[in-house]
Short mmCIF file of C-alpha atoms in Angstrom, two decimals:
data_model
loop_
_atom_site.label_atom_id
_atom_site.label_comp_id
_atom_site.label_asym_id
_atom_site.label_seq_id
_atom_site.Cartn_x
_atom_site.Cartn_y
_atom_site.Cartn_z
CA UNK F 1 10.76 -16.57 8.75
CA UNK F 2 9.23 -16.00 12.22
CA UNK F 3 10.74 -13.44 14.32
CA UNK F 4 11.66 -14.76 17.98
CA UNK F 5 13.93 -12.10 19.03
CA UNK F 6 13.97 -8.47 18.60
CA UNK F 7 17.34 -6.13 19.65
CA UNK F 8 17.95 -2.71 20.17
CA UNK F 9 19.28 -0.31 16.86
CA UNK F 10 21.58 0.57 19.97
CA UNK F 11 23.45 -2.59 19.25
CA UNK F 12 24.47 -1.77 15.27
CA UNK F 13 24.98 1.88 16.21
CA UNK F 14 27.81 1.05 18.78
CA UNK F 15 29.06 -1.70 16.82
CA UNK F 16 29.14 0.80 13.81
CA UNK F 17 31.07 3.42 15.84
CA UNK F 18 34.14 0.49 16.68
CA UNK F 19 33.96 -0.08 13.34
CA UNK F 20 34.54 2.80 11.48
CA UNK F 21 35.79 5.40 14.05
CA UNK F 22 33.20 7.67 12.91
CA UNK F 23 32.37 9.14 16.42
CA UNK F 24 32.86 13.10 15.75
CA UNK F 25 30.43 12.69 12.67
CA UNK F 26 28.43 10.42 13.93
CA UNK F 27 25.29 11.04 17.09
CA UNK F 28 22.60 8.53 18.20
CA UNK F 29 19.50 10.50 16.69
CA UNK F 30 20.89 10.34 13.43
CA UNK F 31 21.78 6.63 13.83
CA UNK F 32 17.63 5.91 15.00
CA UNK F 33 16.48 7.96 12.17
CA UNK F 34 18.84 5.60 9.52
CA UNK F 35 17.46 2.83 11.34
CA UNK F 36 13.98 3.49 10.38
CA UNK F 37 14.86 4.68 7.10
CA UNK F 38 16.41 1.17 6.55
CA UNK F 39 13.41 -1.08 8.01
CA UNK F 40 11.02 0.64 5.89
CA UNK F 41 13.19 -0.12 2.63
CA UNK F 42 13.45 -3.89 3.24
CA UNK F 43 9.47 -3.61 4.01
CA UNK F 44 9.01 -6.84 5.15
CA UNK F 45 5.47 -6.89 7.16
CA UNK F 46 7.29 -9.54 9.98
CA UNK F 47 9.83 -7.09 11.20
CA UNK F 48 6.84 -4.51 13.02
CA UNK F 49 4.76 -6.25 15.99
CA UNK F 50 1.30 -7.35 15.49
CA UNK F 51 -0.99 -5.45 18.29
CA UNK F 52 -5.25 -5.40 19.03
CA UNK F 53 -6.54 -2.72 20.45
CA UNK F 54 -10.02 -2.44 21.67
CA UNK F 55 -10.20 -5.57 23.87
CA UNK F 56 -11.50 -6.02 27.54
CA UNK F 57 -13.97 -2.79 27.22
CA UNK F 58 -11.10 -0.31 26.62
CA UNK F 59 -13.20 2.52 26.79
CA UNK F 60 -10.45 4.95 24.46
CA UNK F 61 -11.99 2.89 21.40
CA UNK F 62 -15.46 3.13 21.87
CA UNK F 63 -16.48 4.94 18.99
CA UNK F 64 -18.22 8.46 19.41
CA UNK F 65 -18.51 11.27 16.91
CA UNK F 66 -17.80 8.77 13.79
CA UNK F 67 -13.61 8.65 14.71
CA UNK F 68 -10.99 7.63 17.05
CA UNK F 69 -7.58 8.35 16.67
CA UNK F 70 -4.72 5.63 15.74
CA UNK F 71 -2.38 5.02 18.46
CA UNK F 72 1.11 6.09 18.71
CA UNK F 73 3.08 3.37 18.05
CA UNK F 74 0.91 2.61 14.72
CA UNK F 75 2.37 1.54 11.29
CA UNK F 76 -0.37 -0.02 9.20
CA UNK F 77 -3.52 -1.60 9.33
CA UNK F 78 -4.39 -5.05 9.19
CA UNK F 79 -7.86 -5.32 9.50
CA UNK F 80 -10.92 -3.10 12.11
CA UNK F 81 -14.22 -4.01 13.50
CA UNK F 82 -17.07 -2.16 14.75
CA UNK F 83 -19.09 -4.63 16.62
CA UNK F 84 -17.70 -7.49 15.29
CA UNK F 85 -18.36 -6.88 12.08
CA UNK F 86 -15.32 -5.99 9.45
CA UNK F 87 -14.71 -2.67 8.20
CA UNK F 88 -13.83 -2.44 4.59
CA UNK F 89 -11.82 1.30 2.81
CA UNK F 90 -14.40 3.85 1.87
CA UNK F 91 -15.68 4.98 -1.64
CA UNK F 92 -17.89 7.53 -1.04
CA UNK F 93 -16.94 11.02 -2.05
CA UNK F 94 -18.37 12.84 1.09
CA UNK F 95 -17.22 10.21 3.62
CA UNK F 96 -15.22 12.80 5.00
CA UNK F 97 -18.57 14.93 5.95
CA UNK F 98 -18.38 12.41 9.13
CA UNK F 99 -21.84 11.63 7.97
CA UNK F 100 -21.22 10.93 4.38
CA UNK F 101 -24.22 13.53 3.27
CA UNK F 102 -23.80 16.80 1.67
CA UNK F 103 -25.43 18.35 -0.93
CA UNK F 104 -29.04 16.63 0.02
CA UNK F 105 -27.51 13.66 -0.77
CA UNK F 106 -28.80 11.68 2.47
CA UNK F 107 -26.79 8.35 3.10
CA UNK F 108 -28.61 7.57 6.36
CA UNK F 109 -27.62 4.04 7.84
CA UNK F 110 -31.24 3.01 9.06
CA UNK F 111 -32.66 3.80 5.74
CA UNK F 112 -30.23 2.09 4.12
CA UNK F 113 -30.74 -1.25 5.90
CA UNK F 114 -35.00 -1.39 6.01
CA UNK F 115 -35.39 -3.19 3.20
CA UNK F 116 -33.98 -6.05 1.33
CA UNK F 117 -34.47 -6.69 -2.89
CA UNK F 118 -33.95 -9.78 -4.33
CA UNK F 119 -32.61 -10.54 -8.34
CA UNK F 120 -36.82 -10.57 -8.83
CA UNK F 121 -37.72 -7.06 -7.46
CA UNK F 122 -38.94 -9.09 -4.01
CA UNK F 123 -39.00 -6.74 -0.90
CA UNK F 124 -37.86 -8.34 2.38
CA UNK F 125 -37.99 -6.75 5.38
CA UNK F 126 -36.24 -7.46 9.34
CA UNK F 127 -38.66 -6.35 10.93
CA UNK F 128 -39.20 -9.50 12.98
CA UNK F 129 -35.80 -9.48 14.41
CA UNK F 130 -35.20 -8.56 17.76
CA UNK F 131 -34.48 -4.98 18.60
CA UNK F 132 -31.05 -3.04 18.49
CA UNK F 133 -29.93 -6.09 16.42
CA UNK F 134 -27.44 -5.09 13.98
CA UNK F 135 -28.81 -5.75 9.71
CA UNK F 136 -24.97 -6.10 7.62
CA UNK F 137 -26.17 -5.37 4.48
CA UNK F 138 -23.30 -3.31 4.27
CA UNK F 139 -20.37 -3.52 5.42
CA UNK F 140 -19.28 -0.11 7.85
CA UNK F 141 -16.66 1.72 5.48
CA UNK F 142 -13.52 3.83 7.07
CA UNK F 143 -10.87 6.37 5.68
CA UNK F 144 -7.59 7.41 7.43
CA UNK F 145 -6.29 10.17 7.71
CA UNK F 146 -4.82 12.79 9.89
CA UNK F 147 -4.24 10.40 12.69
CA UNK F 148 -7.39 9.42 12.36
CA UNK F 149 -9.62 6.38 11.90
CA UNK F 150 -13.03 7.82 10.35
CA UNK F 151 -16.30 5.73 10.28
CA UNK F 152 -19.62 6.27 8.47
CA UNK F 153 -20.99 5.08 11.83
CA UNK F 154 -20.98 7.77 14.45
CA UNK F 155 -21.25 5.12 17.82
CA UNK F 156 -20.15 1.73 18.48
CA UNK F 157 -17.01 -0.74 20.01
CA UNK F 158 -14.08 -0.24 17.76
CA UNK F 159 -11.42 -3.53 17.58
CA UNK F 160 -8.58 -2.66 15.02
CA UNK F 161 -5.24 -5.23 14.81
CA UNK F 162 -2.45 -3.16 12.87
CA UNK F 163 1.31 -3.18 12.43
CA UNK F 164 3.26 -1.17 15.57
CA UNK F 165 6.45 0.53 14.89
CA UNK F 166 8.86 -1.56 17.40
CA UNK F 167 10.82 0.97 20.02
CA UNK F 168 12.84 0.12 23.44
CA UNK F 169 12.18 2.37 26.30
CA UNK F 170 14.56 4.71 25.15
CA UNK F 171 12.54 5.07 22.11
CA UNK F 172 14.92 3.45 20.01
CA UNK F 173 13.94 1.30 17.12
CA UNK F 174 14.26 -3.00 17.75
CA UNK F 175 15.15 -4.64 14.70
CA UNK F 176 14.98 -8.87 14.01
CA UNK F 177 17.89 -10.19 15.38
CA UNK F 178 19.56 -11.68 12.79
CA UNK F 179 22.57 -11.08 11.39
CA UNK F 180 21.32 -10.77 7.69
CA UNK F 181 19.45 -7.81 8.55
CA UNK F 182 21.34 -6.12 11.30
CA UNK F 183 24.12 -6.44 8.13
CA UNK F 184 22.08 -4.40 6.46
CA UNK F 185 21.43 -2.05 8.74
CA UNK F 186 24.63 -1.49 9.61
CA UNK F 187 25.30 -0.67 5.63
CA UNK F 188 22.76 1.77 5.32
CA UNK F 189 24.39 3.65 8.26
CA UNK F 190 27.78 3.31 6.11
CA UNK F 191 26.02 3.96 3.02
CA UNK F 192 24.57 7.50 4.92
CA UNK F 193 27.84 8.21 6.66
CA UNK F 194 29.80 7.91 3.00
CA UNK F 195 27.25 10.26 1.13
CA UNK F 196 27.87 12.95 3.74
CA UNK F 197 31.90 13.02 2.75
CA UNK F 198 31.62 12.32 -0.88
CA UNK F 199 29.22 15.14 -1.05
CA UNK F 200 32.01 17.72 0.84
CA UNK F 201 34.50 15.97 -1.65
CA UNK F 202 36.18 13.75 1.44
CA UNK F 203 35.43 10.66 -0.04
CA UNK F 204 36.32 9.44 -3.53
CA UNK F 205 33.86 8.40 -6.06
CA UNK F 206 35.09 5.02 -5.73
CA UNK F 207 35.11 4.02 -1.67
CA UNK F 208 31.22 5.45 -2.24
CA UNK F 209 30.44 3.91 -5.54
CA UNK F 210 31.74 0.75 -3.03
CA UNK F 211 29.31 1.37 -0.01
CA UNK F 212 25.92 1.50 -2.59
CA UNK F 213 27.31 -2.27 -3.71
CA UNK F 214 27.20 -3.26 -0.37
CA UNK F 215 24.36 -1.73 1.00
CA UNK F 216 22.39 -3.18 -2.60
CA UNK F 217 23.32 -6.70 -1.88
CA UNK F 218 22.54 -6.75 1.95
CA UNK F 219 19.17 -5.31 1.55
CA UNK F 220 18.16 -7.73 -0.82
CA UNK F 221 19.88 -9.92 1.42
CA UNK F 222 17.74 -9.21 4.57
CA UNK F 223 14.72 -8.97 2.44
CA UNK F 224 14.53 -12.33 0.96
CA UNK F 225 16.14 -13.91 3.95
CA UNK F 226 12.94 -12.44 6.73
CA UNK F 227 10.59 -12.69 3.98
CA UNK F 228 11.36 -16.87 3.42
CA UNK F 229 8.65 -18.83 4.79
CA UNK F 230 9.76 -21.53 7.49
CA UNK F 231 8.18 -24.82 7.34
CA UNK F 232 5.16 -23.91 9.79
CA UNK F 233 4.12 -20.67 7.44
CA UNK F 234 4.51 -22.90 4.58
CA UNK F 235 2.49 -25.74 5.62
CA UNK F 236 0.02 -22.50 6.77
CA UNK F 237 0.45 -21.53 2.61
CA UNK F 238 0.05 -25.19 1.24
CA UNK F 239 -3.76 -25.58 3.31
CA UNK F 240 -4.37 -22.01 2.16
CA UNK F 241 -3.88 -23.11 -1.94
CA UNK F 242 -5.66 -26.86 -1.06
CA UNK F 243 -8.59 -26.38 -1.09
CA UNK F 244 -11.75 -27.84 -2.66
CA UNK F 245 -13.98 -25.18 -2.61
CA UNK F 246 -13.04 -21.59 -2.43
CA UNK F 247 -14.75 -19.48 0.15
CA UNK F 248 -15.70 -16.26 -0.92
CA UNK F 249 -16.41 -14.94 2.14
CA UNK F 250 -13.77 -15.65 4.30
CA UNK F 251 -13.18 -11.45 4.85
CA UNK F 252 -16.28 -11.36 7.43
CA UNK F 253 -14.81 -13.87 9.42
CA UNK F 254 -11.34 -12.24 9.38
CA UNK F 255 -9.70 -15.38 7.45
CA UNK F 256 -9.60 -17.65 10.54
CA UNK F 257 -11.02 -20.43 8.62
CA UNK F 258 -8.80 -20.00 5.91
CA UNK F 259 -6.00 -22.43 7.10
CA UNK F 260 -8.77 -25.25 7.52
CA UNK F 261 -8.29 -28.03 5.31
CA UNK F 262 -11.32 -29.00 2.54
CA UNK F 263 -13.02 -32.12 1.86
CA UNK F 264 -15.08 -33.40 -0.49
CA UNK F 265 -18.74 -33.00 -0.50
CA UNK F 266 -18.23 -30.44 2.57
CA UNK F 267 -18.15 -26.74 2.43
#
């Protein structure tokens, strides 16, 4: 499903408090803290907000010294570009030199993109295109870590879409709003609540065994329910599995092709 509306954790906190009367156990920070505990168990990708970053010559991602650092809202990446061209996850074992050499082992970019070798041991060379333009015979490669977006290029324009963590001003986490999933939330505050008296032997065995059924089925509840397409994604999924011919290549151009439709005789 599409997410229209997002509302404030707020919302299921102070509805959980009329609920339950749990107001001398119960404070605010723990209540935002459950709340992210429970988004990132149902783990549906459509319940954080899609962002860019790097648009409009932002200078804070113009890439100096091989890294920038992620911003603060960020969650997970979807997909980062240095110059337009797509990033892909590192394998080299001293990317995190900066420069990816150690050891005399020299992995020097303009070396690495002189010359071209075809299947017959043919040598072609770019020579004859124009100056400071960019030769992708391979794709720039990234790590994270630390906070930390780390490139085996050390300068160019960095455009990254990821996954933000959604907050209100207060700094509160928004959830969908829908009433399958702020169910759930609400349970895994109940859920949380009940483990705190069943483990000082307030609560019987039973009333908690009771609060894990509830919170089990409105999880996978709120799961399935935000993770069923709607009939735009699905007609988006039926021109994705169409197709006549499959395009290989589809990751340098960031899949935006990949919902147009095939026909015969055409690539």
């Amino acid at each position: 499903m599409l997410i229209a509306n997002y509302t404030s954790s707020k919302e299921i906190i102070n509805n959980f408090f009329r609920n339950t009367a749990y107001n001398d156990l119960f404070n605010l920070g723990d209540g935002a803290y459950w709340i992210y505990e429970c988004m990132e168990l149902i783990g549906a990708p459509l319940q954080y907000i899609p962002k860019v970053i790097g648009l409009n010559g932002d200078p804070a991602y113009d890439l100096q010294d091989y890294r920038i650092e992620l911003p603060e809202d960020f969650h997970k990446l979807i997909a980062v570009a240095i110059d337009g061209v797509l990033a892909v996850p590192s394998q080299n074992l001293f990317h995190h030199m900066l420069d990816g050499s150690c050891c005399d082992y020299n992995l020097d970019q303009s070396a690495r993109m002189d010359n071209f070798y075809d299947n017959f041991g043919n040598i072609f060379s770019p020579q004859a295109l124009p100056l400071n333009t960019r030769i992708v015979a391979n794709p720039p490669t990234f790590t994270i870590n630390n906070n930390y977006l780390t490139f085996d290029i050390k300068e160019g324009k960095v455009c990254m879409a990821y996954y933000a963590f959604p907050l209100d001003a207060e700094g509160f986490p928004l959830v969908p709003d829908d009433v399958k999933y702020k169910r759930a939330c609400s349970s895994y505050l109940q859920l949380k609540m009940d483990y705190i008296l069943w483990r000082q032997g307030m609560l019987s065995d039973k009333v908690y065994m009771k609060s894990e059924e509830d919170w089990k089925w409105d999880v996978a509840s709120a799961s399935s329910h935000i993770k069923m397409p709607d009939v735009n994604q699905a007609e988006s999924l039926r021109r994705q599995l169409t197709k006549m011919v499959v395009r290989n290549e589809d990751f340098r151009t960031a899949f935006s092709t990949i919902n147009t439709r095939g026909f015969r005789g055409r690539y």
